[in-house]
Amino acid sequence: MMTKLFSRIACIAVVFAMATPTMAQKDEKDAAAKPAAKAKADGPKKETEKKETAKKEAAKPADEKKRSAVANPMLKAVEGLTLTAEQKPKVEEAAKEFTETILALRKEGLTQGLNKKKADAAKAAREAGKKGRELDAAVMSTIDATDEEKALLKKAEEANAKLAKTMGTVLTADQIATLPPQMQQALGVKKSAEKKPAAKKAA
């Protein structure tokens, strides 16, 4: 009797041992299938997000797309100001004209590399004590660029100057005062001179 009982227990143990690897393999398959199923489920979601982003980009006005392609610190700063109904169209027109000019110059050969060369030359000239027109002349004489490239840089400089002049006339003194000091100078605001102490009168 005991022998038969032990035989049955042994058979059950063998069957369980054979079933265990199969169950483990099933669990492994299920675990591997979950990430695949999640990726499959997320696929359409990501595609939908891409399409929505593309739609939003396509819905942007052409002028806004162009402005985003031309990074200009002054335009970026002015975007943060609260403009009046009279100021807004003037600022937008100036921004549009500037953007179109720069994009046209890029087609002619104005590159970021060329702008960097100019920035490096300007930095060296300032460190040498050059200012104003003397600084501009030093930049153009030392920059490693062809005459055609220098002409493009000059046109870009003129476009920036025109933009600054327009902003200087459109914005109020209070609005300009909220801009960074360097930008205020570009708009024609001079540094406030330090007050000298009054001379003592002779007794």
PDB file of C-alpha atoms in Angstrom:
ATOM      1  CA  MET A   1       0.000   0.000   0.000  1.00  0.00           C
ATOM      2  CA  MET A   2       2.740   2.414   1.001  1.00  0.00           C
ATOM      3  CA  THR A   3       4.677   1.492  -2.112  1.00  0.00           C
ATOM      4  CA  LYS A   4       1.745   2.457  -4.359  1.00  0.00           C
ATOM      5  CA  LEU A   5       1.335   5.757  -2.501  1.00  0.00           C
ATOM      6  CA  PHE A   6       5.005   6.623  -2.947  1.00  0.00           C
ATOM      7  CA  SER A   7       4.767   5.705  -6.633  1.00  0.00           C
ATOM      8  CA  ARG A   8       1.826   8.080  -7.112  1.00  0.00           C
ATOM      9  CA  ILE A   9       3.640  10.896  -5.289  1.00  0.00           C
ATOM     10  CA  ALA A  10       6.711  10.321  -7.460  1.00  0.00           C
ATOM     11  CA  CYS A  11       4.598  10.461 -10.629  1.00  0.00           C
ATOM     12  CA  ILE A  12       2.960  13.713  -9.524  1.00  0.00           C
ATOM     13  CA  ALA A  13       6.379  15.220  -8.751  1.00  0.00           C
ATOM     14  CA  VAL A  14       7.657  14.255 -12.211  1.00  0.00           C
ATOM     15  CA  VAL A  15       4.603  15.755 -13.912  1.00  0.00           C
ATOM     16  CA  PHE A  16       4.960  18.988 -11.880  1.00  0.00           C
ATOM     17  CA  ALA A  17       8.666  19.190 -12.683  1.00  0.00           C
ATOM     18  CA  MET A  18       7.921  18.816 -16.388  1.00  0.00           C
ATOM     19  CA  ALA A  19       5.165  21.430 -16.230  1.00  0.00           C
ATOM     20  CA  THR A  20       7.256  24.031 -14.345  1.00  0.00           C
ATOM     21  CA  PRO A  21       9.610  24.919 -17.267  1.00  0.00           C
ATOM     22  CA  THR A  22       6.588  25.219 -19.546  1.00  0.00           C
ATOM     23  CA  MET A  23       4.913  27.618 -17.110  1.00  0.00           C
ATOM     24  CA  ALA A  24       8.141  29.609 -16.742  1.00  0.00           C
ATOM     25  CA  GLN A  25       8.479  29.860 -20.519  1.00  0.00           C
ATOM     26  CA  LYS A  26       4.872  31.069 -20.722  1.00  0.00           C
ATOM     27  CA  ASP A  27       5.573  33.750 -18.112  1.00  0.00           C
ATOM     28  CA  GLU A  28       8.683  34.841 -20.030  1.00  0.00           C
ATOM     29  CA  LYS A  29       6.687  35.072 -23.257  1.00  0.00           C
ATOM     30  CA  ASP A  30       3.985  37.100 -21.516  1.00  0.00           C
ATOM     31  CA  ALA A  31       6.604  39.441 -20.021  1.00  0.00           C
ATOM     32  CA  ALA A  32       8.251  39.913 -23.423  1.00  0.00           C
ATOM     33  CA  ALA A  33       4.901  40.461 -25.102  1.00  0.00           C
ATOM     34  CA  LYS A  34       3.882  43.303 -22.752  1.00  0.00           C
ATOM     35  CA  PRO A  35       6.523  45.867 -23.936  1.00  0.00           C
ATOM     36  CA  ALA A  36       5.809  44.921 -27.550  1.00  0.00           C
ATOM     37  CA  ALA A  37       2.080  45.400 -27.007  1.00  0.00           C
ATOM     38  CA  LYS A  38       2.725  48.750 -25.266  1.00  0.00           C
ATOM     39  CA  ALA A  39       4.978  49.905 -28.109  1.00  0.00           C
ATOM     40  CA  LYS A  40       2.314  48.856 -30.592  1.00  0.00           C
ATOM     41  CA  ALA A  41      -0.328  50.767 -28.631  1.00  0.00           C
ATOM     42  CA  ASP A  42       1.907  53.861 -28.286  1.00  0.00           C
ATOM     43  CA  GLY A  43       2.724  53.844 -32.000  1.00  0.00           C
ATOM     44  CA  PRO A  44      -0.551  55.412 -33.194  1.00  0.00           C
ATOM     45  CA  LYS A  45      -0.430  57.868 -30.263  1.00  0.00           C
ATOM     46  CA  LYS A  46       3.027  59.133 -31.273  1.00  0.00           C
ATOM     47  CA  GLU A  47       1.969  59.386 -34.899  1.00  0.00           C
ATOM     48  CA  THR A  48      -1.058  61.426 -33.837  1.00  0.00           C
ATOM     49  CA  GLU A  49       1.175  63.754 -31.781  1.00  0.00           C
ATOM     50  CA  LYS A  50       3.498  64.226 -34.768  1.00  0.00           C
ATOM     51  CA  LYS A  51       0.557  65.065 -37.016  1.00  0.00           C
ATOM     52  CA  GLU A  52      -0.822  67.553 -34.480  1.00  0.00           C
ATOM     53  CA  THR A  53       2.594  69.257 -34.221  1.00  0.00           C
ATOM     54  CA  ALA A  54       2.834  69.429 -38.009  1.00  0.00           C
ATOM     55  CA  LYS A  55      -0.678  70.925 -38.190  1.00  0.00           C
ATOM     56  CA  LYS A  56       0.187  73.592 -35.615  1.00  0.00           C
ATOM     57  CA  GLU A  57       3.379  74.467 -37.505  1.00  0.00           C
ATOM     58  CA  ALA A  58       1.470  74.663 -40.791  1.00  0.00           C
ATOM     59  CA  ALA A  59      -1.180  76.853 -39.167  1.00  0.00           C
ATOM     60  CA  LYS A  60       1.381  79.487 -38.156  1.00  0.00           C
ATOM     61  CA  PRO A  61       1.351  82.635 -40.292  1.00  0.00           C
ATOM     62  CA  ALA A  62       4.122  82.802 -42.895  1.00  0.00           C
ATOM     63  CA  ASP A  63       5.596  85.914 -41.258  1.00  0.00           C
ATOM     64  CA  GLU A  64       5.808  84.151 -37.880  1.00  0.00           C
ATOM     65  CA  LYS A  65       7.610  81.165 -39.430  1.00  0.00           C
ATOM     66  CA  LYS A  66      10.133  83.483 -41.061  1.00  0.00           C
ATOM     67  CA  ARG A  67      10.741  85.395 -37.830  1.00  0.00           C
ATOM     68  CA  SER A  68      11.367  82.158 -35.941  1.00  0.00           C
ATOM     69  CA  ALA A  69      14.015  81.291 -38.544  1.00  0.00           C
ATOM     70  CA  VAL A  70      15.824  84.612 -37.968  1.00  0.00           C
ATOM     71  CA  ALA A  71      16.945  84.880 -34.360  1.00  0.00           C
ATOM     72  CA  ASN A  72      17.290  88.529 -33.327  1.00  0.00           C
ATOM     73  CA  PRO A  73      17.745  89.541 -29.661  1.00  0.00           C
ATOM     74  CA  MET A  74      15.934  92.846 -30.129  1.00  0.00           C
ATOM     75  CA  LEU A  75      12.871  91.278 -31.745  1.00  0.00           C
ATOM     76  CA  LYS A  76      12.833  88.631 -29.012  1.00  0.00           C
ATOM     77  CA  ALA A  77      12.962  91.310 -26.308  1.00  0.00           C
ATOM     78  CA  VAL A  78      10.247  93.423 -27.924  1.00  0.00           C
ATOM     79  CA  GLU A  79       7.953  90.368 -28.108  1.00  0.00           C
ATOM     80  CA  GLY A  80       7.859  90.425 -24.320  1.00  0.00           C
ATOM     81  CA  LEU A  81       6.570  94.014 -24.194  1.00  0.00           C
ATOM     82  CA  THR A  82       2.923  95.019 -23.992  1.00  0.00           C
ATOM     83  CA  LEU A  83       2.403  97.031 -27.169  1.00  0.00           C
ATOM     84  CA  THR A  84      -0.422  99.447 -27.865  1.00  0.00           C
ATOM     85  CA  ALA A  85      -2.790  99.026 -30.815  1.00  0.00           C
ATOM     86  CA  GLU A  86      -0.825 101.765 -32.578  1.00  0.00           C
ATOM     87  CA  GLN A  87       2.603 100.259 -31.851  1.00  0.00           C
ATOM     88  CA  LYS A  88       1.849  96.655 -32.774  1.00  0.00           C
ATOM     89  CA  PRO A  89       1.475  97.054 -36.587  1.00  0.00           C
ATOM     90  CA  LYS A  90       4.571  99.272 -36.735  1.00  0.00           C
ATOM     91  CA  VAL A  91       6.664  96.724 -34.838  1.00  0.00           C
ATOM     92  CA  GLU A  92       5.322  93.871 -36.975  1.00  0.00           C
ATOM     93  CA  GLU A  93       6.101  95.745 -40.186  1.00  0.00           C
ATOM     94  CA  ALA A  94       9.659  96.516 -39.025  1.00  0.00           C
ATOM     95  CA  ALA A  95      10.165  92.878 -37.981  1.00  0.00           C
ATOM     96  CA  LYS A  96       8.833  91.637 -41.322  1.00  0.00           C
ATOM     97  CA  GLU A  97      11.126  93.926 -43.319  1.00  0.00           C
ATOM     98  CA  PHE A  98      14.173  92.979 -41.233  1.00  0.00           C
ATOM     99  CA  THR A  99      13.426  89.256 -41.483  1.00  0.00           C
ATOM    100  CA  GLU A 100      12.969  89.339 -45.250  1.00  0.00           C
ATOM    101  CA  THR A 101      16.224  91.276 -45.657  1.00  0.00           C
ATOM    102  CA  ILE A 102      18.230  88.785 -43.576  1.00  0.00           C
ATOM    103  CA  LEU A 103      16.691  85.762 -45.323  1.00  0.00           C
ATOM    104  CA  ALA A 104      17.568  87.295 -48.700  1.00  0.00           C
ATOM    105  CA  LEU A 105      21.156  87.914 -47.536  1.00  0.00           C
ATOM    106  CA  ARG A 106      21.404  84.299 -46.391  1.00  0.00           C
ATOM    107  CA  LYS A 107      20.503  83.165 -49.876  1.00  0.00           C
ATOM    108  CA  GLU A 108      23.335  85.338 -51.178  1.00  0.00           C
ATOM    109  CA  GLY A 109      25.858  83.741 -48.825  1.00  0.00           C
ATOM    110  CA  LEU A 110      25.472  85.263 -45.354  1.00  0.00           C
ATOM    111  CA  THR A 111      26.225  82.381 -42.961  1.00  0.00           C
ATOM    112  CA  GLN A 112      26.527  81.850 -39.215  1.00  0.00           C
ATOM    113  CA  GLY A 113      30.223  81.203 -39.723  1.00  0.00           C
ATOM    114  CA  LEU A 114      30.626  84.591 -41.368  1.00  0.00           C
ATOM    115  CA  ASN A 115      28.724  86.301 -38.552  1.00  0.00           C
ATOM    116  CA  LYS A 116      30.982  84.566 -36.020  1.00  0.00           C
ATOM    117  CA  LYS A 117      34.080  85.835 -37.821  1.00  0.00           C
ATOM    118  CA  LYS A 118      32.704  89.355 -37.568  1.00  0.00           C
ATOM    119  CA  ALA A 119      31.857  88.916 -33.869  1.00  0.00           C
ATOM    120  CA  ASP A 120      35.388  87.660 -33.144  1.00  0.00           C
ATOM    121  CA  ALA A 121      36.940  90.569 -35.067  1.00  0.00           C
ATOM    122  CA  ALA A 122      34.702  93.050 -33.216  1.00  0.00           C
ATOM    123  CA  LYS A 123      35.694  91.556 -29.858  1.00  0.00           C
ATOM    124  CA  ALA A 124      39.386  91.885 -30.701  1.00  0.00           C
ATOM    125  CA  ALA A 125      38.874  95.492 -31.840  1.00  0.00           C
ATOM    126  CA  ARG A 126      37.069  96.425 -28.607  1.00  0.00           C
ATOM    127  CA  GLU A 127      39.826  94.850 -26.544  1.00  0.00           C
ATOM    128  CA  ALA A 128      42.261  97.013 -28.513  1.00  0.00           C
ATOM    129  CA  GLY A 129      40.302 100.097 -27.431  1.00  0.00           C
ATOM    130  CA  LYS A 130      38.513 100.783 -30.717  1.00  0.00           C
ATOM    131  CA  LYS A 131      35.114 102.500 -30.638  1.00  0.00           C
ATOM    132  CA  GLY A 132      32.449 103.725 -33.036  1.00  0.00           C
ATOM    133  CA  ARG A 133      33.472 104.117 -36.658  1.00  0.00           C
ATOM    134  CA  GLU A 134      37.058 103.279 -35.782  1.00  0.00           C
ATOM    135  CA  LEU A 135      35.841  99.929 -34.454  1.00  0.00           C
ATOM    136  CA  ASP A 136      33.806  99.250 -37.618  1.00  0.00           C
ATOM    137  CA  ALA A 137      36.811 100.057 -39.802  1.00  0.00           C
ATOM    138  CA  ALA A 138      39.051  97.790 -37.719  1.00  0.00           C
ATOM    139  CA  VAL A 139      36.582  94.919 -38.019  1.00  0.00           C
ATOM    140  CA  MET A 140      36.328  95.174 -41.798  1.00  0.00           C
ATOM    141  CA  SER A 141      40.088  95.475 -42.210  1.00  0.00           C
ATOM    142  CA  THR A 142      40.963  92.493 -40.012  1.00  0.00           C
ATOM    143  CA  ILE A 143      38.134  90.053 -40.708  1.00  0.00           C
ATOM    144  CA  ASP A 144      39.025  87.014 -42.824  1.00  0.00           C
ATOM    145  CA  ALA A 145      36.401  87.473 -45.550  1.00  0.00           C
ATOM    146  CA  THR A 146      36.118  88.294 -49.243  1.00  0.00           C
ATOM    147  CA  ASP A 147      34.867  91.673 -50.467  1.00  0.00           C
ATOM    148  CA  GLU A 148      31.543  90.057 -51.381  1.00  0.00           C
ATOM    149  CA  GLU A 149      31.188  88.606 -47.874  1.00  0.00           C
ATOM    150  CA  LYS A 150      32.080  91.958 -46.305  1.00  0.00           C
ATOM    151  CA  ALA A 151      29.359  93.573 -48.422  1.00  0.00           C
ATOM    152  CA  LEU A 152      26.824  91.058 -47.081  1.00  0.00           C
ATOM    153  CA  LEU A 153      27.897  91.783 -43.509  1.00  0.00           C
ATOM    154  CA  LYS A 154      27.566  95.506 -44.165  1.00  0.00           C
ATOM    155  CA  LYS A 155      24.008  95.059 -45.465  1.00  0.00           C
ATOM    156  CA  ALA A 156      23.103  92.947 -42.435  1.00  0.00           C
ATOM    157  CA  GLU A 157      24.549  95.647 -40.176  1.00  0.00           C
ATOM    158  CA  GLU A 158      22.458  98.292 -41.955  1.00  0.00           C
ATOM    159  CA  ALA A 159      19.335  96.145 -41.526  1.00  0.00           C
ATOM    160  CA  ASN A 160      20.019  95.860 -37.788  1.00  0.00           C
ATOM    161  CA  ALA A 161      20.602  99.611 -37.528  1.00  0.00           C
ATOM    162  CA  LYS A 162      17.341 100.351 -39.347  1.00  0.00           C
ATOM    163  CA  LEU A 163      15.448  97.967 -37.066  1.00  0.00           C
ATOM    164  CA  ALA A 164      16.957  99.619 -33.977  1.00  0.00           C
ATOM    165  CA  LYS A 165      16.096 103.096 -35.273  1.00  0.00           C
ATOM    166  CA  THR A 166      12.475 102.087 -35.887  1.00  0.00           C
ATOM    167  CA  MET A 167      12.126 100.473 -32.472  1.00  0.00           C
ATOM    168  CA  GLY A 168      13.678 103.544 -30.873  1.00  0.00           C
ATOM    169  CA  THR A 169      10.982 105.770 -32.362  1.00  0.00           C
ATOM    170  CA  VAL A 170       8.040 103.398 -31.822  1.00  0.00           C
ATOM    171  CA  LEU A 171       8.692 102.290 -28.238  1.00  0.00           C
ATOM    172  CA  THR A 172       8.159 104.587 -25.278  1.00  0.00           C
ATOM    173  CA  ALA A 173      10.924 105.575 -22.859  1.00  0.00           C
ATOM    174  CA  ASP A 174       9.358 103.360 -20.175  1.00  0.00           C
ATOM    175  CA  GLN A 175       9.297 100.356 -22.510  1.00  0.00           C
ATOM    176  CA  ILE A 176      12.908 100.888 -23.563  1.00  0.00           C
ATOM    177  CA  ALA A 177      13.928 101.170 -19.905  1.00  0.00           C
ATOM    178  CA  THR A 178      12.803  97.560 -19.352  1.00  0.00           C
ATOM    179  CA  LEU A 179      15.216  96.258 -22.010  1.00  0.00           C
ATOM    180  CA  PRO A 180      18.817  95.149 -21.289  1.00  0.00           C
ATOM    181  CA  PRO A 181      21.360  98.050 -21.081  1.00  0.00           C
ATOM    182  CA  GLN A 182      23.203  96.982 -24.243  1.00  0.00           C
ATOM    183  CA  MET A 183      19.921  96.989 -26.166  1.00  0.00           C
ATOM    184  CA  GLN A 184      19.013 100.392 -24.772  1.00  0.00           C
ATOM    185  CA  GLN A 185      22.278 101.759 -26.158  1.00  0.00           C
ATOM    186  CA  ALA A 186      21.484 100.233 -29.554  1.00  0.00           C
ATOM    187  CA  LEU A 187      18.186 102.142 -29.444  1.00  0.00           C
ATOM    188  CA  GLY A 188      20.026 105.396 -28.834  1.00  0.00           C
ATOM    189  CA  VAL A 189      19.826 105.628 -25.057  1.00  0.00           C
ATOM    190  CA  LYS A 190      23.109 106.906 -23.672  1.00  0.00           C
ATOM    191  CA  LYS A 191      24.606 105.718 -20.428  1.00  0.00           C
ATOM    192  CA  SER A 192      23.706 108.006 -17.558  1.00  0.00           C
ATOM    193  CA  ALA A 193      26.765 109.978 -16.572  1.00  0.00           C
ATOM    194  CA  GLU A 194      27.876 109.678 -12.984  1.00  0.00           C
ATOM    195  CA  LYS A 195      27.147 112.827 -11.007  1.00  0.00           C
ATOM    196  CA  LYS A 196      30.264 114.571  -9.835  1.00  0.00           C
ATOM    197  CA  PRO A 197      30.235 115.968  -6.304  1.00  0.00           C
ATOM    198  CA  ALA A 198      29.642 119.709  -6.214  1.00  0.00           C
ATOM    199  CA  ALA A 199      32.775 121.768  -5.638  1.00  0.00           C
ATOM    200  CA  LYS A 200      32.969 123.446  -2.270  1.00  0.00           C
ATOM    201  CA  LYS A 201      32.725 127.219  -2.362  1.00  0.00           C
ATOM    202  CA  ALA A 202      35.670 129.135  -0.973  1.00  0.00           C
ATOM    203  CA  ALA A 203      34.952 130.746   2.383  1.00  0.00           C
TER     204      ALA A 203
END
